[in-house]
Amino acid sequence: MTLRIDATHDAALRSWVDSANPAASDFPIQNLPFGIFRRRGGPDAPHGGIAIGDRILDLPACLAAGLFTGLAVQAAGACGETSLNALLTLGRGCWSDLRRQASGLLREGDTRIRLHADWETRLLLPMGDAELFLPAAIGDYTDFYASVFHATNVGGLFRPDQPLLPNYKHLPIGYHGRASSIVVSGTPVRRPSGQSKADDAPDPVFGPSKVLDYEVEAGFLVGPGNRLGEPIAIGDAEDHLFGMCLLNDWSARDIQKWEYQPLGPFLAKSFATSLSPWVVTLDALEPYRVPAFARPGGDPAVLPHLDQAAQARRAGLNATFELFLSTPKMRENGTAPFRLSRANSRDLYWTPGQMLAHHASNGCNLRPGDLLGSGTLSGPAKENEGCLLELNRGGKEPISLPDGETRRFLLDGDEVILKGYCEAEGFARIGLGECRGLILPALAPAAAAAGKIPRGPA
Ligand code: MN
């Protein structure tokens, strides 16, 4: 398969929107990610837009102004709903045409938007005046475990004698996550309570998790689905993927340790998952495709239904993910958020296409708006480790922060900020925006039991 590079990826392309300078913004004209927004305090229901610099192109408003033609009319029409699901159903042809026409409207010298007197308030809203929502109505969420570095590090903590289980290199391991507790970036996250049992304690106890962690992950939104009973061929897998987000799979390690055998994670993860609002399309990611992870010699060959040989040169994705921590003391002191993790999705043992094809290989029907998480992104180096459990060696080695603080795991008031970006020689840098969440204290058991539950995030 050849690289699908076109005029929308040209590094020399500039937008007449000043803030969309690729040196200064995650959202230059080469990116054009999709999301759901509405004007803060305005009468409109949430609907679809494209981020450009520090502004949002209002897709239904541009459609009403007659700015789209052809397939993009259908695509922009699908963006009038409160989620991108209708757009996701339409498929790559429609998505690509809408992105291409948006690129044309926003490029330097094009005046079609500015011919409309109220363009600044109606067609191209300042992002600061907008509320952002989850990009999709997520019916099902599946989280994988696709980083062999993460699986080896964490497996070694739980099972020192056998870090990688025998199936790991034959199929992408995953579990069914919880869709109802996925929240958009900026939504505070309440510390969960649950059962845990210390190694030296005779019995388990119920109470607030003491071992709260983050997981740096890539999230992939499913586009068109498949019919129940009909698998998706590995060669077609990416036709069913719309784009990529930032995902933080919050994890309560004490709850996880006590509950995870024999059926895997349950309440340790279902209390919250944070997602970034802007979805970077596979079209925009085209320049940053790289060969799939090079399996070390001696690793088993993949079975035919997961064999991506035809896409081998571009089956992987070169995207950097960075996670920053901001503690209450750091905010008080004006100290910048401190980077804890930096990983790259090119280090994933399994590609997004393999995860999707494997998911559907038994005939399970995927649906538009389903979310696939990559699993914690870790790499070969210490600084690539994508969660605290790895960085602190199972709680044994506290991490030093600026201002003299240390952390083993997250404390109340800590804010976790995940960012991501793609760079490639000869192309513009594009970003994934950010995915942030502030830890709120657990509910007091008495208040919870009496049903006097303070209003938390919606
Ligand atoms: Mn995870």
XYZ file of C-alpha atoms and ligand atoms in Angstrom:
459
model
C 0.000 0.000 0.000
C 1.386 3.408 -0.904
C 1.342 6.382 1.379
C -1.781 8.422 0.857
C -0.204 11.853 1.007
C -2.045 14.728 -0.646
C -2.153 18.531 -0.698
C -3.683 18.664 2.814
C -0.383 17.339 4.263
C 1.894 19.856 2.522
C 4.232 21.245 5.192
C 4.265 24.620 3.408
C 0.502 24.990 3.672
C -0.583 27.900 5.902
C -3.972 28.999 7.174
C -5.332 32.533 7.245
C -6.260 31.734 10.860
C -3.160 33.223 12.524
C -3.218 30.971 15.588
C -2.938 27.856 13.389
C 0.822 28.244 12.990
C 2.291 24.710 13.173
C 5.144 25.944 15.370
C 2.692 27.192 17.990
C -0.462 25.062 17.804
C -1.449 21.409 18.002
C -4.042 22.176 15.357
C -2.368 23.602 12.241
C -4.127 23.286 8.884
C -2.360 19.935 8.290
C -4.301 18.392 11.208
C -8.036 19.357 11.234
C -9.297 17.017 14.013
C -13.026 16.494 14.639
C -14.902 17.045 17.892
C -18.248 17.939 19.481
C -18.786 21.405 20.955
C -21.263 24.141 21.647
C -21.024 27.814 22.432
C -20.772 28.181 26.201
C -24.128 29.303 27.534
C -25.639 29.374 24.047
C -28.962 27.893 22.946
C -27.541 25.380 20.441
C -27.258 21.661 21.138
C -23.722 20.235 20.934
C -22.637 19.513 17.349
C -19.613 18.761 15.211
C -16.635 20.987 14.494
C -13.034 20.965 13.330
C -10.242 22.496 15.433
C -8.016 25.022 13.657
C -5.498 26.902 15.822
C -7.438 28.318 18.762
C -10.739 28.271 16.873
C -13.455 25.790 15.902
C -14.911 25.538 12.415
C -18.653 25.020 12.934
C -19.517 22.337 10.377
C -23.341 22.576 10.322
C -23.069 26.402 10.175
C -20.653 26.174 7.235
C -23.029 23.727 5.542
C -25.930 26.140 6.036
C -23.778 28.909 4.550
C -23.368 26.815 1.392
C -19.623 26.316 1.846
C -19.523 22.558 1.097
C -20.219 20.542 -2.050
C -20.437 16.864 -3.018
C -19.729 14.180 -0.406
C -18.782 16.812 2.166
C -22.421 17.974 2.194
C -23.482 14.567 3.483
C -20.566 14.465 5.940
C -21.181 17.970 7.345
C -24.901 17.166 7.546
C -24.043 14.194 9.772
C -22.202 16.595 12.102
C -25.447 18.261 13.218
C -25.928 15.654 15.947
C -24.678 15.619 19.533
C -22.061 12.958 18.722
C -19.912 12.124 15.697
C -21.569 8.688 15.384
C -23.537 9.552 12.234
C -20.331 10.827 10.616
C -18.448 7.707 11.752
C -21.014 5.537 9.958
C -20.334 7.192 6.588
C -16.800 5.953 6.038
C -13.502 7.223 4.778
C -14.687 8.680 1.446
C -16.988 11.155 3.194
C -14.548 11.947 6.031
C -11.713 12.612 3.597
C -13.798 14.877 1.369
C -14.989 16.969 4.312
C -11.434 17.312 5.635
C -10.136 18.225 2.170
C -12.802 20.912 1.682
C -12.233 22.309 5.190
C -8.532 22.548 4.330
C -9.460 24.535 1.214
C -11.677 26.946 3.149
C -9.007 27.580 5.779
C -5.922 27.926 3.601
C -4.150 31.228 3.158
C -5.787 33.386 0.503
C -9.201 31.730 0.644
C -11.861 34.321 1.480
C -15.082 32.299 1.256
C -15.620 32.142 5.035
C -14.820 35.816 5.571
C -17.367 36.878 2.950
C -19.974 36.141 5.620
C -20.414 39.179 7.852
C -20.833 37.205 11.072
C -18.186 34.579 10.306
C -16.212 35.234 13.488
C -19.126 34.369 15.753
C -21.022 31.846 13.637
C -18.586 29.927 11.411
C -15.270 30.036 13.301
C -15.874 30.238 17.049
C -13.006 30.958 19.490
C -12.309 27.666 21.309
C -12.244 29.615 24.571
C -15.944 30.398 24.089
C -16.855 26.735 23.605
C -17.702 23.761 25.783
C -16.182 20.519 24.521
C -17.856 17.116 24.832
C -17.003 13.466 24.252
C -16.594 13.087 20.492
C -18.794 9.996 20.254
C -21.626 8.217 21.993
C -19.439 5.265 22.961
C -21.447 2.054 22.991
C -18.615 -0.294 23.816
C -15.092 0.250 25.073
C -12.374 -2.372 24.797
C -8.939 -1.924 26.316
C -5.976 -3.856 24.937
C -2.542 -4.621 26.402
C -0.543 -4.096 23.231
C 2.777 -2.832 24.635
C 5.104 -5.763 25.218
C 7.275 -3.474 27.366
C 4.349 -2.656 29.670
C 3.162 -6.263 29.755
C 6.652 -7.462 30.660
C 7.226 -4.804 33.341
C 3.842 -5.226 35.023
C 3.727 -8.995 34.564
C 7.107 -9.141 36.312
C 5.683 -7.329 39.352
C 2.647 -9.606 39.648
C 4.310 -12.845 38.435
C 8.114 -12.587 38.652
C 8.570 -16.146 37.384
C 6.413 -15.679 34.262
C 5.957 -12.002 33.257
C 4.553 -12.725 29.779
C 1.866 -15.380 29.593
C 2.154 -17.911 26.721
C -0.559 -16.281 24.577
C 0.923 -12.762 24.558
C 2.828 -12.927 21.256
C 0.059 -14.783 19.428
C -2.876 -12.424 19.911
C -3.653 -8.900 21.162
C -4.839 -9.387 24.758
C -7.766 -7.200 25.783
C -10.728 -6.930 28.130
C -14.146 -5.345 27.859
C -14.096 -1.977 29.601
C -16.920 0.193 30.848
C -18.351 2.794 28.436
C -20.657 4.658 30.852
C -17.799 6.107 32.923
C -15.765 7.509 30.016
C -15.459 11.264 30.555
C -14.105 14.098 28.444
C -10.844 15.834 29.354
C -11.265 18.328 32.185
C -13.843 16.279 34.073
C -12.621 15.711 37.676
C -12.127 12.087 38.707
C -13.362 10.866 42.087
C -11.012 8.493 43.946
C -12.765 5.117 43.984
C -13.432 2.952 47.000
C -13.207 -0.797 46.794
C -12.003 -4.046 48.285
C -8.327 -4.668 48.722
C -6.214 -7.052 50.726
C -2.656 -6.404 51.865
C -0.260 -9.335 51.405
C 0.231 -9.655 55.179
C -3.422 -9.062 56.160
C -5.689 -12.011 56.893
C -8.799 -10.396 55.390
C -9.756 -7.806 52.783
C -11.041 -4.330 53.706
C -13.321 -1.868 51.899
C -12.230 1.768 51.593
C -10.752 4.460 49.351
C -8.040 3.187 47.002
C -4.571 4.043 48.282
C -2.837 3.092 45.063
C -4.366 5.245 42.341
C -2.526 5.284 39.016
C -2.843 6.636 35.478
C -2.217 4.769 32.216
C -0.963 6.610 29.122
C -2.874 5.187 26.159
C -3.873 5.836 22.573
C -7.628 5.606 21.954
C -9.002 4.623 18.540
C -12.568 5.422 17.479
C -14.324 2.861 15.309
C -15.998 4.101 12.109
C -18.263 1.803 10.088
C -18.960 -1.440 11.918
C -19.370 -5.036 10.775
C -22.386 -7.310 10.848
C -22.719 -9.784 13.676
C -21.081 -13.024 12.607
C -18.974 -11.426 9.845
C -15.288 -10.854 10.713
C -13.225 -7.957 9.340
C -10.263 -8.986 7.173
C -6.926 -7.676 8.397
C -6.423 -5.902 5.063
C -9.689 -3.968 5.560
C -9.228 -3.219 9.254
C -8.193 0.416 8.905
C -11.277 1.209 6.801
C -13.145 0.717 10.073
C -10.982 3.137 12.079
C -11.809 6.854 12.130
C -9.013 8.328 14.190
C -6.989 8.601 17.362
C -7.454 10.349 20.741
C -5.584 10.555 24.013
C -6.860 8.140 26.641
C -6.086 7.873 30.362
C -7.176 4.533 31.810
C -7.258 5.439 35.529
C -6.423 2.348 37.567
C -6.741 1.499 41.288
C -3.872 -0.967 41.693
C -4.870 -2.210 45.173
C -8.388 -3.052 43.978
C -6.937 -4.563 40.788
C -4.489 -6.794 42.647
C -7.232 -8.384 44.761
C -9.881 -8.788 42.039
C -8.029 -9.478 38.776
C -7.879 -13.269 38.911
C -9.431 -15.154 37.242
C -11.427 -12.813 34.955
C -9.268 -9.680 34.677
C -9.835 -6.015 35.561
C -13.280 -4.976 36.784
C -13.903 -2.268 39.423
C -10.210 -1.294 39.462
C -10.769 0.456 36.142
C -14.496 0.984 35.586
C -14.776 4.068 37.852
C -13.440 6.493 35.193
C -11.613 6.697 31.852
C -10.640 10.118 30.448
C -10.648 10.916 26.726
C -9.447 13.952 24.780
C -12.130 15.915 22.882
C -10.406 16.133 19.463
C -10.097 13.074 17.219
C -7.152 13.185 14.813
C -8.213 11.303 11.681
C -6.218 8.494 10.089
C -6.001 10.803 7.051
C -4.173 13.428 9.107
C -1.922 10.715 10.596
C -0.820 9.448 7.171
C 2.623 11.156 7.145
C 3.496 9.605 10.510
C 2.878 5.970 9.592
C 5.874 3.730 10.199
C 6.623 0.019 9.862
C 5.003 -2.232 12.436
C 7.067 -3.062 15.544
C 9.987 -5.295 14.627
C 9.405 -8.588 16.406
C 12.626 -9.897 17.858
C 14.014 -13.023 16.195
C 12.556 -16.108 17.819
C 9.105 -14.539 18.354
C 6.309 -16.614 16.785
C 4.970 -15.667 13.358
C 1.473 -14.183 13.477
C -1.383 -16.339 12.222
C -2.821 -15.359 8.807
C -5.889 -13.515 10.153
C -3.569 -11.047 11.921
C -0.822 -10.964 9.288
C -0.378 -7.413 8.103
C 2.442 -8.104 5.647
C 0.693 -6.112 2.896
C 0.654 -3.027 5.134
C 3.929 -3.776 6.859
C 5.676 -0.555 5.834
C 2.927 1.608 7.305
C 1.067 -0.504 9.854
C 2.584 1.321 12.843
C 2.123 4.882 14.009
C 4.804 7.307 15.140
C 3.042 9.395 17.789
C 4.630 10.623 21.016
C 2.582 10.653 24.213
C 3.715 12.672 27.227
C 2.212 12.662 30.686
C 2.631 15.548 33.140
C 1.748 15.764 36.834
C 0.733 18.965 38.619
C 0.384 18.706 42.411
C -1.434 21.274 44.603
C 1.951 22.432 45.948
C 3.346 22.866 42.427
C 0.329 24.954 41.448
C 0.711 27.043 44.603
C 4.379 27.642 43.783
C 3.707 28.348 40.128
C 5.854 25.337 39.165
C 5.203 23.988 35.665
C 3.662 20.488 35.386
C 6.375 17.835 35.615
C 6.777 15.204 32.916
C 6.593 11.658 34.276
C 6.228 9.547 31.127
C 7.071 9.825 27.447
C 6.204 6.925 25.138
C 5.592 6.308 21.438
C 2.870 4.248 19.787
C 5.440 2.856 17.331
C 6.643 0.622 20.191
C 3.314 -1.236 20.385
C 3.722 -4.970 19.714
C 0.270 -5.034 18.068
C -0.929 -2.429 15.549
C -4.337 -0.700 15.676
C -5.364 -2.727 12.607
C -4.438 -6.002 14.305
C -6.366 -5.043 17.450
C -9.485 -4.274 15.407
C -9.241 -7.368 13.178
C -8.663 -9.584 16.211
C -11.660 -8.032 17.989
C -13.952 -8.902 15.049
C -12.300 -12.240 14.214
C -14.912 -14.223 16.146
C -17.766 -12.390 14.426
C -18.246 -9.844 17.220
C -19.932 -6.808 15.692
C -18.124 -3.508 16.190
C -20.244 -0.392 15.907
C -19.566 3.238 14.975
C -18.365 5.071 18.070
C -16.868 2.030 19.770
C -13.597 2.883 21.475
C -10.428 0.758 21.453
C -7.662 1.547 23.949
C -4.108 0.490 23.105
C -3.205 -0.455 26.655
C -0.503 1.392 28.553
C 2.112 2.776 26.181
C 5.563 1.905 27.452
C 8.835 1.624 25.587
C 12.276 0.146 26.058
C 13.681 2.937 28.279
C 12.823 3.872 31.875
C 11.433 7.268 30.800
C 9.070 5.449 28.384
C 7.138 3.756 31.178
C 3.510 4.789 30.903
C 2.175 4.338 34.449
C 3.320 4.916 38.034
C 3.262 1.201 38.860
C 6.146 0.711 36.420
C 7.981 3.958 37.232
C 8.039 3.245 40.975
C 8.668 -0.513 40.638
C 5.434 -1.587 42.260
C 5.529 1.202 44.861
C 9.092 0.468 45.992
C 10.873 3.495 44.493
C 9.124 6.843 45.065
C 9.443 9.391 42.271
C 11.080 12.736 43.028
C 9.138 15.805 41.939
C 10.134 19.490 41.794
C 9.719 21.460 45.058
C 10.985 18.518 47.138
C 7.868 16.362 46.881
C 7.758 12.646 46.118
C 4.994 10.393 44.808
C 4.408 6.684 44.752
C 0.827 7.001 43.532
C -1.656 9.825 42.911
C -2.898 11.942 45.825
C -6.103 13.967 46.058
C -5.702 17.299 44.271
C -3.129 15.960 41.818
C -3.846 16.839 38.204
C -2.706 14.524 35.433
C -2.236 16.012 31.949
C -1.710 13.784 28.914
C -0.511 15.328 25.639
C 0.485 13.905 22.291
C 2.004 14.901 18.991
C 3.344 13.569 15.682
C 6.482 14.658 13.901
C 8.093 13.433 10.688
C 10.878 14.732 8.471
C 9.430 16.993 5.777
C 5.996 17.343 7.418
C 4.370 19.735 9.871
C 4.077 18.822 13.540
C 0.495 18.030 14.508
C -0.824 17.553 18.049
C -3.524 15.534 19.753
C -4.408 18.316 22.195
C -4.661 17.280 25.808
C -6.519 14.995 28.174
C -6.550 16.169 31.797
C -8.148 15.060 35.037
C -7.973 16.294 38.654
C -8.277 13.757 41.483
C -11.113 14.470 43.933
C -11.141 12.848 47.399
C -13.185 9.684 47.870
C -16.658 10.137 49.256
C -16.810 9.710 53.029
C -18.331 6.252 53.697
C -21.103 7.750 55.880
C -22.194 10.211 53.188
C -22.120 7.492 50.567
C -24.124 5.066 52.727
C -26.764 7.690 53.584
C -27.165 8.606 49.928
C -25.990 12.157 50.685
C -23.741 12.228 47.709
C -22.270 15.644 46.867
C -22.789 16.584 43.235
C -19.798 15.267 41.342
C -19.085 15.528 37.654
C -22.093 14.841 35.454
Mn -5.330 0.128 30.328
